[in-house]
Amino acid sequence: MKTLTHLDDLEAESIYIIREVAAECEKPVMLYSIGKDSSVMLHLALKAFYPEKPPFPFLHVDTTWKFKEMIQFRDRIAKKLGIELLVYSNEEGIKQGINPFDHGSAYTDIMKTQALKQALNKYQFTAAFGGGRRDEEKSRAKERIFSFRNKEQSWDPKNQRPELWKLYNTKIQKGESVRVFPISNWTETDIWNYIRRENIEIVPLYFAKERPVIYRDGNIIMVDDDRLKLRENEKIEYKKVRFRTLGCYPLTGGIESDADTLDQIIDETLSAVSSERTSRVIDHEAAGSMERRKREGYF
Amino acid sequence: MNSEHNNTRSQLKFITCGSVDDGKSTLIGHILYDSKKLYVDQIQSLELDSKIGSRGGKLDYSLLLDGLLAEREQGITIDVAYRYFNTDKRSFIVADTPGHEEYTRNMAVGASFADLAIILLDATKGVLSQTKRHARICKLMGIKNFVFAINKMDLVDYQKSFFDQIAEQIKLLSDNLKLDTVYLIPVSATEGDNVTVNNHSIAWYEGLGLLEYLEQVDIKDNNKNETGFYLPVQRVCRPNREFRGFQGQIESGNVSIGEELTALPSGEKARVKSIHVGMDSVDSAQKGQPVNIELDREIDISRGCVLEKDSGIKIATNIDVLLLWMDDLPLESGKEFFIKQGNKITVGVVDAINYAINVNTGEEKKTEQLRKNEIANCSLSFYDPVVVDLFDNHKTLGELILIDRVSNMTSACGVVTSIGEQVGNLTNEQIRAELTNTQNNIFYFDVTNNINSEQIVKQVERRLLLSGINAYIYNYADNSSEVSDGIIEHLSKAGVVTLVLVNGANKQSIELLDKVKEITSESLFNYIKNQLQ
């Protein structure tokens, strides 16, 4: 018998969780953000049910400000794998012209948090898989794998259901839902090592390449389209950069890097001096900001 | 090769127990800090937070762990926090849990997840009732390996006598609770003595440092009692007409193509036709792997069934469990719950709270009610038989949770300590019902019109008897209607298929053929039909 490694253990745990949801929850959906964690979740879902296709759809909440390469990747992968992909945007927000430059944290709330709530309501999903990991942020470190949401879709960190062994409680009333985090126990290193081991395709933005960027407020922002208006003294430069996390391009800081292979990325990640969330602009707020966001329904 | 590239590491999940005064969060914070698993921004944030904290600018390692706002405000650890780090040898997941009695249920959550428990105690205080509580809860939830870290050795000038005295107390506790493996380490979490390696700052201590021990402790034998192979079925996989697979995780043993497995509760057997682990088709699979198994013939298997081989796993409706009550409202006997056990949610009743166990002292006493964070031995019964085993024999099938039928809260968790004889707990009527059909077994045949019909009913009776059904013809006209009604009722209760001949429609009479169809197999029905024509 082969010796099972910690990646095998993590994989087995995630597959177990994904199967439990498919078996017990009435209408599940897997959130798909196109990033590396989502790519791993999608891969796990394929493995969990093979030769059957995952028996639930995948949902991408599109803020309309994602990198172009992300959207191309999303559509190509969905087609290639034959999964059911739903894309939802907050039309009201688009009409009002809500954008990351003028609306700051309201943008994240309206185009991400509210959009997600609207999408879950629209399709009446009772369980939504998210790619949250407990090593990402302190309030995530305390969240259950099956995390209960009330009718307002908010999280009550002081009143979490006890979660024992692998006996997940999926019982809910009408209107309530659960968020399920199958990769809770994975670290960033595990994610990268697993991507390499399983040869999982990821968005090319993770690999260093010469890209048009500007330096703004200490971040390297890629000029992905002409909606990014240059401020005085800003000029577009071509730099070899890559991204450790992917989101809305105006809010995602890149890093200068030569890492253009998985091995190099992993080396760079392991010797990195900052945790990955520092490249997300919203996380620079005071301690506790993520917990507040989550109480309000942010994933 | 960089150690981080090493994908062959095993995983160790452990829990840390102790109150905040014991320095639990500080200990784990220190391990993370020393094993250089912090990013610069986390260290900066730690240094910044420490300045405004209660330790006058000295690094407060516990700030790395106490994540929730309420906890930062109150300075206590309310809920389980999970932390991740690795060394060359192992990948670690730590569940840091609250020590206060009020949060016992949260400690149980962490313990249910772990292979090993580190129980911290204060060298100046020794074994306290909370130490006993922590050990008891960890043991209850199935932990086999215990490390007692005697912290704050710096405060007793590293004197061996303090350590020895506490070691005596731990020996007593360990014997009392029948802890499987126990290791003692004197440490100072704030100073870093024996936290990662034995740095010989405690000259008389020759054992391993805490992290060293965690790196090499063998947890493979933790479930050595588990005999045979078993796979609780999570889901039936049916992508098309050709494929019908059973998905689940192998909980013990291994399985190969061609092996004969038994499906519980049906008891039907079939051979393994194919095994998938993920997208790979394999010849065999082992404990810990998620599989999708095809069998060589169609047998009755759905979610909650168990595929097994030589496991001795049982089927029962009555069990005794050690229950930890976790709900705000107390438990009273007679209450009905959803019970999740194995992969199945069924309905059952807490028939009796047999005795409560004091979580600190272990003392047993009678009780009518069980309050939050209390433990008791209780008797449960299920409405339908479940596939179950003792927690000590096949762990996964000996774990359960009770879910409140109204609030849906996880109200309690429990482990199976004894299994009732299924038949022994049934009433005579229930047993008779198992043996025979005692319901809807009276059939009235109107024999007025057809002179041959009495002969036909006799044919029916004969065929029923030959096919193993105890049938009996009774002529309603033989006695007064009152007497006849009584006789027919008794025949029915005794489980006899009673064929009553009546004249006219004064009793509910039936068309012969229709009723025969109901009580016989298709082939028997066809035979009788041919006889009638």
Coordinates of N, CA, C and O in Angstrom, one line a residue, chain A residues 1-7 9-10 12-13 15-16 19-20 22-24 43 46-52 55 134-135 138-139 141-144 155 157-173 176 184-189 193 196 244 263 266-267 269-270 272-275 278 287-288 291-292 295, chain B residues 4-5 7-11 13 39-41 49 63-72 77 79-84 91 93 105-106 108-109 112-113 141 234-235 237-239 243 247-249 251 254 276 278-279 284 286-292 303 326 338 340 342-343 345 395 399-401 403 406 408-410 413-415:
Chain A
M1 N 0.8 -1.2 0.0 CA 0.0 0.0 0.0 C 0.9 1.2 0.0 O 1.9 1.3 0.7
K2 N 0.5 2.3 -0.7 CA 1.3 3.5 -0.7 C 1.0 4.3 0.5 O 0.0 4.2 1.2
T3 N 2.0 5.1 0.9 CA 1.9 5.9 2.1 C 1.1 7.2 1.7 O 1.5 7.9 0.8
L4 N 0.1 7.4 2.4 CA -0.7 8.6 2.1 C 0.0 9.8 2.7 O 0.4 9.8 3.9
T5 N 0.1 10.9 2.0 CA 0.7 12.1 2.4 C -0.3 13.1 3.0 O -1.5 12.9 2.9
H6 N 0.2 14.2 3.5 CA -0.7 15.2 4.0 C -1.6 15.8 2.9 O -2.7 16.1 3.2
L7 N -1.1 15.8 1.7 CA -2.0 16.3 0.6 C -3.1 15.3 0.3 O -4.2 15.7 0.0
D9 N -4.4 13.4 2.6 CA -5.4 13.6 3.7 C -6.3 14.8 3.4 O -7.5 14.7 3.6
L10 N -5.7 15.9 3.0 CA -6.4 17.1 2.7 C -7.4 16.9 1.6 O -8.6 17.3 1.7
A12 N -8.7 14.0 0.7 CA -9.8 13.1 1.1 C -10.8 13.9 1.9 O -12.1 13.7 1.8
E13 N -10.3 14.7 2.8 CA -11.3 15.5 3.6 C -12.2 16.4 2.8 O -13.4 16.4 3.0
I15 N -13.0 16.1 -0.4 CA -13.9 15.3 -1.2 C -15.1 14.8 -0.4 O -16.2 14.8 -0.8
Y16 N -14.7 14.4 0.8 CA -15.8 13.9 1.8 C -16.8 15.0 2.0 O -18.0 14.8 1.9
R19 N -19.0 15.7 -1.2 CA -20.0 14.6 -1.4 C -21.1 14.7 -0.3 O -22.3 14.5 -0.7
E20 N -20.8 15.1 0.9 CA -21.8 15.3 1.9 C -22.9 16.3 1.5 O -24.1 16.1 1.6
A22 N -23.5 17.3 -1.6 CA -24.3 16.8 -2.8 C -25.4 15.9 -2.3 O -26.5 15.8 -2.9
A23 N -25.1 15.1 -1.3 CA -26.0 14.1 -0.8 C -27.1 14.7 0.1 O -28.2 14.2 0.1
E24 N -26.8 15.7 0.9 CA -27.7 16.1 1.9 C -28.4 17.5 1.6 O -29.5 17.8 2.1
H43 N -11.4 21.2 -9.3 CA -10.7 19.9 -9.5 C -11.1 18.8 -8.5 O -11.4 17.7 -8.9
L46 N -14.6 17.6 -9.4 CA -14.5 16.6 -10.5 C -14.1 15.3 -10.0 O -14.7 14.2 -10.4
K47 N -13.1 15.3 -9.1 CA -12.6 14.0 -8.6 C -13.7 13.3 -7.7 O -13.8 12.1 -7.6
A48 N -14.4 14.2 -6.9 CA -15.4 13.6 -6.0 C -16.5 12.8 -6.6 O -17.0 11.8 -6.1
F49 N -16.8 13.2 -7.9 CA -18.0 12.5 -8.5 C -17.7 11.6 -9.7 O -18.5 10.9 -10.1
Y50 N -16.5 11.7 -10.2 CA -16.1 11.0 -11.4 C -16.6 9.5 -11.3 O -16.4 8.9 -10.3
P51 N -17.2 8.9 -12.4 CA -17.3 9.4 -13.7 C -18.6 10.4 -13.9 O -18.8 10.8 -15.0
E52 N -19.3 10.7 -12.9 CA -20.4 11.6 -13.0 C -19.8 13.0 -13.0 O -18.7 13.3 -12.4
P55 N -22.7 17.3 -9.5 CA -24.2 17.4 -9.6 C -24.7 18.8 -9.1 O -25.7 18.8 -8.5
R134 N -8.6 28.7 6.3 CA -8.5 29.2 7.6 C -7.1 29.9 7.8 O -6.9 30.6 8.7
D135 N -6.1 29.6 7.0 CA -4.8 30.2 7.2 C -4.8 31.6 6.6 O -3.8 32.3 6.7
K138 N -7.5 35.9 10.3 CA -7.8 35.4 11.7 C -9.3 35.0 11.9 O -9.5 34.1 12.6
S139 N -10.2 35.8 11.3 CA -11.6 35.4 11.6 C -12.0 34.1 10.8 O -12.8 33.3 11.3
A141 N -10.0 31.7 10.6 CA -9.4 30.6 11.3 C -10.4 30.0 12.3 O -10.2 28.9 12.8
K142 N -11.5 30.7 12.6 CA -12.4 30.2 13.6 C -13.7 29.8 13.0 O -14.7 29.5 13.7
E143 N -13.8 29.9 11.7 CA -15.1 29.6 11.1 C -15.2 28.1 10.8 O -14.3 27.4 10.5
R144 N -16.5 27.6 11.0 CA -16.7 26.1 10.8 C -16.6 25.8 9.3 O -16.7 26.7 8.5
W155 N -23.5 35.9 9.2 CA -22.8 34.9 10.0 C -22.8 35.4 11.5 O -22.5 36.6 11.7
P157 N -20.6 34.8 14.6 CA -19.5 34.1 15.1 C -19.6 33.6 16.5 O -18.9 32.7 16.9
K158 N -20.5 34.2 17.3 CA -20.6 33.8 18.7 C -21.6 32.6 18.9 O -21.7 32.1 19.9
N159 N -22.3 32.3 17.8 CA -23.3 31.3 17.9 C -23.1 30.2 16.8 O -24.1 29.9 16.2
Q160 N -21.9 29.8 16.7 CA -21.7 28.8 15.6 C -22.1 27.4 16.1 O -22.0 27.1 17.3
R161 N -22.6 26.6 15.2 CA -23.0 25.2 15.5 C -21.7 24.4 15.8 O -20.8 24.5 15.0
P162 N -21.8 23.7 16.9 CA -20.6 22.8 17.1 C -20.4 21.8 16.0 O -21.4 21.3 15.4
E163 N -19.2 21.6 15.6 CA -18.9 20.7 14.4 C -18.1 19.6 14.9 O -16.9 19.8 15.3
L164 N -18.6 18.4 15.0 CA -17.9 17.2 15.6 C -17.6 16.2 14.5 O -18.4 15.9 13.7
W165 N -16.4 15.7 14.7 CA -15.9 14.7 13.8 C -16.2 15.0 12.3 O -15.9 16.2 11.9
K166 N -16.8 14.1 11.6 CA -17.1 14.4 10.2 C -18.7 14.5 10.1 O -19.2 14.3 9.0
L167 N -19.3 14.7 11.2 CA -20.8 14.6 11.2 C -21.3 16.1 11.0 O -21.7 16.7 12.0
Y168 N -21.4 16.5 9.8 CA -21.8 17.8 9.5 C -23.3 18.0 9.5 O -24.0 17.2 9.0
N169 N -23.8 19.0 10.2 CA -25.2 19.3 10.4 C -25.6 20.2 9.2 O -25.3 21.4 9.2
T170 N -26.4 19.6 8.3 CA -26.8 20.4 7.1 C -28.3 20.9 7.2 O -28.8 21.4 6.3
K171 N -28.9 20.6 8.4 CA -30.3 21.0 8.6 C -30.5 22.5 8.6 O -29.9 23.2 9.4
I172 N -31.5 23.0 7.8 CA -31.8 24.4 7.8 C -33.3 24.6 7.6 O -34.0 23.7 7.2
Q173 N -33.8 25.8 8.0 CA -35.2 26.1 7.7 C -35.2 26.8 6.4 O -34.2 27.2 5.8
E176 N -33.0 29.9 5.1 CA -31.6 29.9 5.6 C -30.7 29.1 4.7 O -31.2 28.4 3.7
S184 N -11.0 24.5 3.9 CA -10.7 25.2 5.1 C -9.3 24.9 5.6 O -8.6 25.8 6.1
N185 N -8.9 23.6 5.6 CA -7.6 23.2 6.2 C -6.4 23.3 5.3 O -5.3 22.8 5.7
W186 N -6.5 23.8 4.1 CA -5.4 23.9 3.2 C -4.6 25.2 3.5 O -5.3 26.2 3.7
T187 N -3.3 25.2 3.3 CA -2.6 26.4 3.4 C -2.2 26.8 1.9 O -2.4 26.1 1.0
E188 N -1.7 28.0 1.8 CA -1.3 28.5 0.4 C -0.3 27.6 -0.2 O -0.4 27.2 -1.4
T189 N 0.6 27.1 0.7 CA 1.6 26.2 0.1 C 1.0 24.9 -0.3 O 1.4 24.3 -1.4
N193 N 1.3 23.3 -4.1 CA 1.9 21.9 -4.2 C 0.9 21.0 -4.9 O 1.2 20.1 -5.7
R196 N 0.6 21.7 -8.6 CA 1.7 21.0 -9.3 C 1.5 19.5 -9.4 O 1.6 18.9 -10.5
R244 N -0.3 37.2 -7.0 CA -0.4 36.1 -6.0 C -1.9 35.8 -5.8 O -2.2 34.6 -5.4
D263 N 7.3 25.8 -10.4 CA 8.4 25.6 -9.4 C 8.9 26.9 -8.8 O 9.1 27.1 -7.7
I266 N 6.3 28.5 -6.6 CA 6.3 27.9 -5.3 C 7.5 28.3 -4.4 O 7.4 28.7 -3.3
D267 N 8.7 28.4 -5.1 CA 9.9 28.9 -4.4 C 9.6 30.3 -3.9 O 10.0 30.6 -2.7
T269 N 6.8 31.9 -3.4 CA 5.7 31.9 -2.4 C 6.3 31.6 -1.0 O 6.0 32.2 0.0
L270 N 7.1 30.5 -1.0 CA 7.6 30.0 0.3 C 8.6 31.0 0.9 O 8.8 31.1 2.1
A272 N 8.4 34.2 0.5 CA 7.8 35.5 0.5 C 7.8 36.1 1.9 O 7.7 35.4 2.9
V273 N 7.8 37.4 2.0 CA 7.9 38.1 3.3 C 6.5 38.6 3.7 O 6.3 39.0 4.8
S274 N 5.5 38.6 2.8 CA 4.2 39.1 3.1 C 3.2 38.0 2.9 O 3.3 37.2 2.0
S275 N 2.1 38.0 3.8 CA 1.1 37.0 3.5 C 0.3 37.4 2.3 O 0.3 38.6 2.0
T278 N -2.0 40.7 1.7 CA -1.6 42.1 1.6 C -1.7 42.6 0.2 O -1.8 43.8 0.1
A287 N -7.7 45.7 11.9 CA -8.0 44.3 12.3 C -9.5 44.2 12.6 O -10.1 45.0 13.2
G288 N -10.0 43.1 12.2 CA -11.5 42.9 12.4 C -12.3 43.3 11.2 O -13.5 43.0 11.2
E291 N -13.9 40.2 9.6 CA -15.0 39.7 10.4 C -16.3 40.5 10.2 O -17.4 39.9 10.0
R292 N -16.1 41.8 10.2 CA -17.3 42.6 10.0 C -17.9 42.4 8.6 O -19.1 42.2 8.5
R295 N -19.8 39.1 8.7 CA -21.1 39.2 9.3 C -22.2 39.8 8.4 O -23.3 39.5 8.4
Chain B
E4 N 9.9 22.6 2.0 CA 8.5 22.9 1.7 C 8.1 22.1 0.4 O 6.9 22.0 0.2
H5 N 9.0 21.7 -0.3 CA 8.7 21.0 -1.6 C 8.4 19.5 -1.3 O 8.0 18.8 -2.1
N7 N 6.5 16.7 -0.5 CA 5.1 16.4 -0.5 C 4.8 15.1 0.2 O 3.7 14.5 0.1
T8 N 5.8 14.5 0.8 CA 5.6 13.1 1.4 C 5.4 13.2 2.9 O 5.3 12.2 3.5
R9 N 5.3 14.4 3.4 CA 5.1 14.6 4.8 C 3.8 14.0 5.2 O 2.8 14.1 4.5
S10 N 3.7 13.5 6.5 CA 2.4 13.1 7.0 C 1.8 14.3 7.7 O 2.5 15.3 7.9
Q11 N 0.5 14.1 8.1 CA -0.2 15.2 8.7 C -0.4 14.8 10.2 O -0.7 13.7 10.5
K13 N -2.8 16.3 13.3 CA -3.7 17.3 13.8 C -3.7 17.2 15.4 O -3.9 16.1 15.9
Y39 N 4.8 35.5 8.3 CA 5.2 36.5 7.3 C 5.5 37.8 8.0 O 5.1 38.1 9.1
V40 N 6.3 38.6 7.3 CA 6.8 39.8 7.9 C 5.6 40.7 8.3 O 5.6 41.3 9.4
D41 N 4.5 40.7 7.5 CA 3.4 41.6 7.9 C 2.7 41.1 9.1 O 2.2 41.9 9.9
D49 N 0.6 45.2 17.7 CA -0.5 44.8 18.7 C 0.0 44.6 20.1 O -0.6 45.0 21.1
L63 N -1.4 36.9 20.8 CA -2.2 37.7 19.9 C -2.3 37.1 18.5 O -3.1 37.4 17.7
L64 N -1.4 36.2 18.2 CA -1.4 35.5 16.9 C -2.6 34.6 16.8 O -3.0 34.2 15.7
L65 N -3.2 34.2 17.9 CA -4.2 33.2 17.9 C -5.6 33.7 18.2 O -6.6 33.2 17.7
D66 N -5.7 34.7 19.1 CA -7.1 35.1 19.5 C -7.7 36.0 18.4 O -7.5 37.2 18.5
G67 N -8.4 35.4 17.5 CA -8.8 36.1 16.3 C -10.1 36.9 16.4 O -10.2 37.9 15.8
L68 N -11.1 36.5 17.1 CA -12.3 37.1 17.1 C -12.3 38.4 17.9 O -11.7 38.5 18.9
L69 N -13.1 39.4 17.4 CA -13.1 40.7 18.1 C -13.5 40.6 19.6 O -12.8 41.1 20.4
A70 N -14.5 39.7 19.8 CA -15.0 39.6 21.2 C -13.9 39.0 22.1 O -13.7 39.4 23.2
E71 N -13.0 38.2 21.5 CA -12.0 37.6 22.2 C -10.9 38.6 22.5 O -10.3 38.6 23.6
R72 N -10.6 39.5 21.6 CA -9.6 40.5 21.8 C -10.1 41.4 22.9 O -9.3 41.8 23.7
T77 N -10.2 33.1 24.9 CA -10.4 32.3 23.7 C -11.7 31.7 23.7 O -12.0 30.8 24.5
D79 N -13.7 30.5 20.9 CA -13.9 29.4 20.0 C -12.6 28.7 19.5 O -11.5 29.2 19.8
V80 N -12.8 27.6 18.8 CA -11.6 26.9 18.3 C -11.0 27.8 17.2 O -11.7 28.2 16.3
A81 N -9.7 27.9 17.3 CA -8.9 28.6 16.2 C -8.0 27.6 15.6 O -7.3 26.8 16.3
Y82 N -7.9 27.5 14.3 CA -7.1 26.5 13.6 C -5.8 27.2 13.1 O -5.9 28.3 12.5
R83 N -4.7 26.6 13.3 CA -3.4 27.2 12.8 C -2.7 26.1 12.1 O -2.8 24.9 12.4
Y84 N -1.8 26.6 11.1 CA -1.2 25.6 10.2 C 0.3 25.9 10.2 O 0.7 27.1 10.1
S91 N 3.4 17.9 8.6 CA 2.6 19.1 8.4 C 1.6 19.1 9.6 O 1.1 18.0 9.9
I93 N -1.7 20.7 11.9 CA -2.8 21.6 12.1 C -3.1 21.6 13.6 O -3.3 20.5 14.2
R105 N -18.0 22.7 25.1 CA -18.4 22.2 23.9 C -17.5 22.6 22.7 O -17.3 21.9 21.8
N106 N -16.9 23.8 22.8 CA -16.0 24.2 21.8 C -14.7 23.4 21.9 O -14.1 23.2 20.8
A108 N -14.7 20.3 22.8 CA -15.0 19.1 22.2 C -14.9 19.1 20.7 O -14.5 18.2 20.0
V109 N -15.3 20.3 20.1 CA -15.2 20.4 18.6 C -13.7 20.2 18.2 O -13.4 19.5 17.3
S112 N -12.5 16.6 18.7 CA -13.1 15.6 17.8 C -12.2 15.6 16.5 O -12.3 14.6 15.7
F113 N -11.5 16.6 16.3 CA -10.8 16.8 15.0 C -9.3 16.3 15.1 O -8.7 16.0 14.1
M141 N -13.8 12.2 23.2 CA -13.9 12.4 21.8 C -13.0 11.5 21.0 O -13.0 11.6 19.7
Q234 N -21.7 7.3 1.2 CA -22.1 8.7 1.2 C -23.2 8.9 0.1 O -24.1 9.7 0.3
R235 N -23.0 8.3 -1.0 CA -23.7 8.7 -2.2 C -23.7 7.6 -3.2 O -22.7 6.9 -3.3
C237 N -23.6 6.9 -7.1 CA -23.2 7.6 -8.3 C -23.8 6.9 -9.5 O -23.5 5.7 -9.8
R238 N -24.6 7.6 -10.2 CA -25.3 7.0 -11.3 C -25.3 7.9 -12.6 O -26.3 8.5 -12.9
P239 N -24.2 8.0 -13.2 CA -24.1 9.0 -14.3 C -24.8 8.5 -15.6 O -25.2 9.3 -16.4
F243 N -23.3 2.5 -15.3 CA -22.5 2.7 -14.1 C -23.3 2.9 -12.9 O -24.2 3.8 -12.9
Q247 N -20.1 5.8 -3.4 CA -19.0 6.7 -3.0 C -18.9 6.9 -1.5 O -19.9 7.0 -0.8
G248 N -17.7 6.9 -1.0 CA -17.5 7.1 0.4 C -16.0 7.0 0.7 O -15.2 6.8 -0.2
Q249 N -15.7 7.2 1.9 CA -14.3 7.1 2.3 C -14.0 5.8 3.1 O -14.8 5.4 4.0
E251 N -12.9 3.6 5.9 CA -12.6 4.0 7.3 C -11.6 3.0 7.9 O -11.0 3.4 8.9
N254 N -8.6 -2.5 3.7 CA -8.4 -2.1 2.3 C -9.3 -3.1 1.5 O -9.9 -4.0 2.0
H276 N -12.7 3.3 -8.2 CA -12.1 4.6 -8.6 C -11.6 5.4 -7.4 O -12.4 5.5 -6.4
G278 N -10.7 9.2 -7.2 CA -10.7 10.3 -8.1 C -11.0 9.8 -9.5 O -11.9 9.0 -9.7
M279 N -10.2 10.3 -10.5 CA -10.4 9.9 -11.9 C -9.7 8.6 -12.3 O -9.8 8.2 -13.4
S284 N -6.8 -1.6 -6.1 CA -7.1 -1.7 -4.7 C -7.1 -0.3 -4.1 O -6.4 0.6 -4.6
Q286 N -7.2 1.8 0.1 CA -6.9 1.6 1.5 C -7.6 2.7 2.3 O -8.1 3.7 1.9
K287 N -7.5 2.4 3.6 CA -8.1 3.3 4.6 C -7.6 4.8 4.4 O -6.5 5.0 4.1
G288 N -8.6 5.7 4.4 CA -8.3 7.1 4.3 C -8.6 7.6 2.9 O -8.5 8.8 2.6
Q289 N -8.8 6.7 1.9 CA -9.0 7.1 0.5 C -10.5 7.3 0.2 O -11.3 6.4 0.6
P290 N -10.8 8.3 -0.5 CA -12.2 8.5 -1.0 C -12.3 7.6 -2.3 O -11.5 7.8 -3.2
V291 N -13.3 6.7 -2.3 CA -13.4 5.8 -3.4 C -14.8 5.8 -4.0 O -15.7 6.4 -3.4
N292 N -14.9 5.2 -5.2 CA -16.2 5.0 -5.9 C -16.2 3.6 -6.3 O -15.4 3.2 -7.2
R303 N -27.5 5.7 0.5 CA -26.8 6.5 1.5 C -27.1 6.0 2.9 O -28.2 5.8 3.2
M326 N -24.8 20.0 24.6 CA -24.2 21.3 24.1 C -25.3 22.4 23.9 O -24.9 23.5 23.6
F338 N -33.4 14.5 15.5 CA -32.7 14.0 14.3 C -31.4 13.4 14.9 O -30.7 14.1 15.6
K340 N -27.7 12.1 13.6 CA -26.8 11.9 12.5 C -25.8 10.9 13.0 O -25.0 11.2 13.9
G342 N -23.1 7.6 11.3 CA -22.7 7.1 10.0 C -22.9 8.2 9.1 O -22.6 9.4 9.4
N343 N -23.5 8.0 7.9 CA -23.8 9.1 7.0 C -25.3 9.3 7.0 O -25.8 9.9 6.0
I345 N -29.1 10.5 8.5 CA -29.9 11.3 9.5 C -31.2 10.5 9.7 O -31.9 10.3 8.7
K395 N -14.7 3.4 15.0 CA -14.9 4.8 15.5 C -16.0 5.6 14.7 O -17.0 6.1 15.3
E399 N -19.9 7.3 16.4 CA -20.0 8.7 16.7 C -21.4 9.1 16.3 O -21.9 8.7 15.2
L400 N -22.0 10.0 17.0 CA -23.3 10.6 16.6 C -23.5 12.0 17.1 O -22.8 12.4 18.0
I401 N -24.4 12.7 16.4 CA -24.8 14.0 17.0 C -26.3 14.0 17.0 O -27.0 13.3 16.2
I403 N -29.6 16.4 16.7 CA -30.0 17.7 16.1 C -31.4 18.0 16.5 O -32.3 17.2 16.4
V406 N -36.6 21.3 16.0 CA -37.2 22.6 15.8 C -36.1 23.6 15.4 O -36.2 24.2 14.3
N408 N -32.9 23.0 14.8 CA -31.8 22.5 13.9 C -30.5 22.7 14.5 O -29.4 22.4 13.8
M409 N -30.4 23.1 15.8 CA -29.0 23.2 16.4 C -28.4 21.8 16.6 O -29.2 20.8 16.9
T410 N -27.1 21.7 16.6 CA -26.4 20.5 17.0 C -26.5 20.5 18.5 O -25.7 21.3 19.2
C413 N -23.4 15.7 21.3 CA -22.6 14.7 20.5 C -22.4 13.5 21.4 O -22.5 13.7 22.7
G414 N -22.2 12.3 20.9 CA -22.1 11.2 21.7 C -21.3 10.1 21.1 O -21.0 10.1 19.9
V415 N -20.8 9.2 21.9 CA -20.1 8.0 21.4 C -20.8 6.7 22.0 O -21.2 6.7 23.1

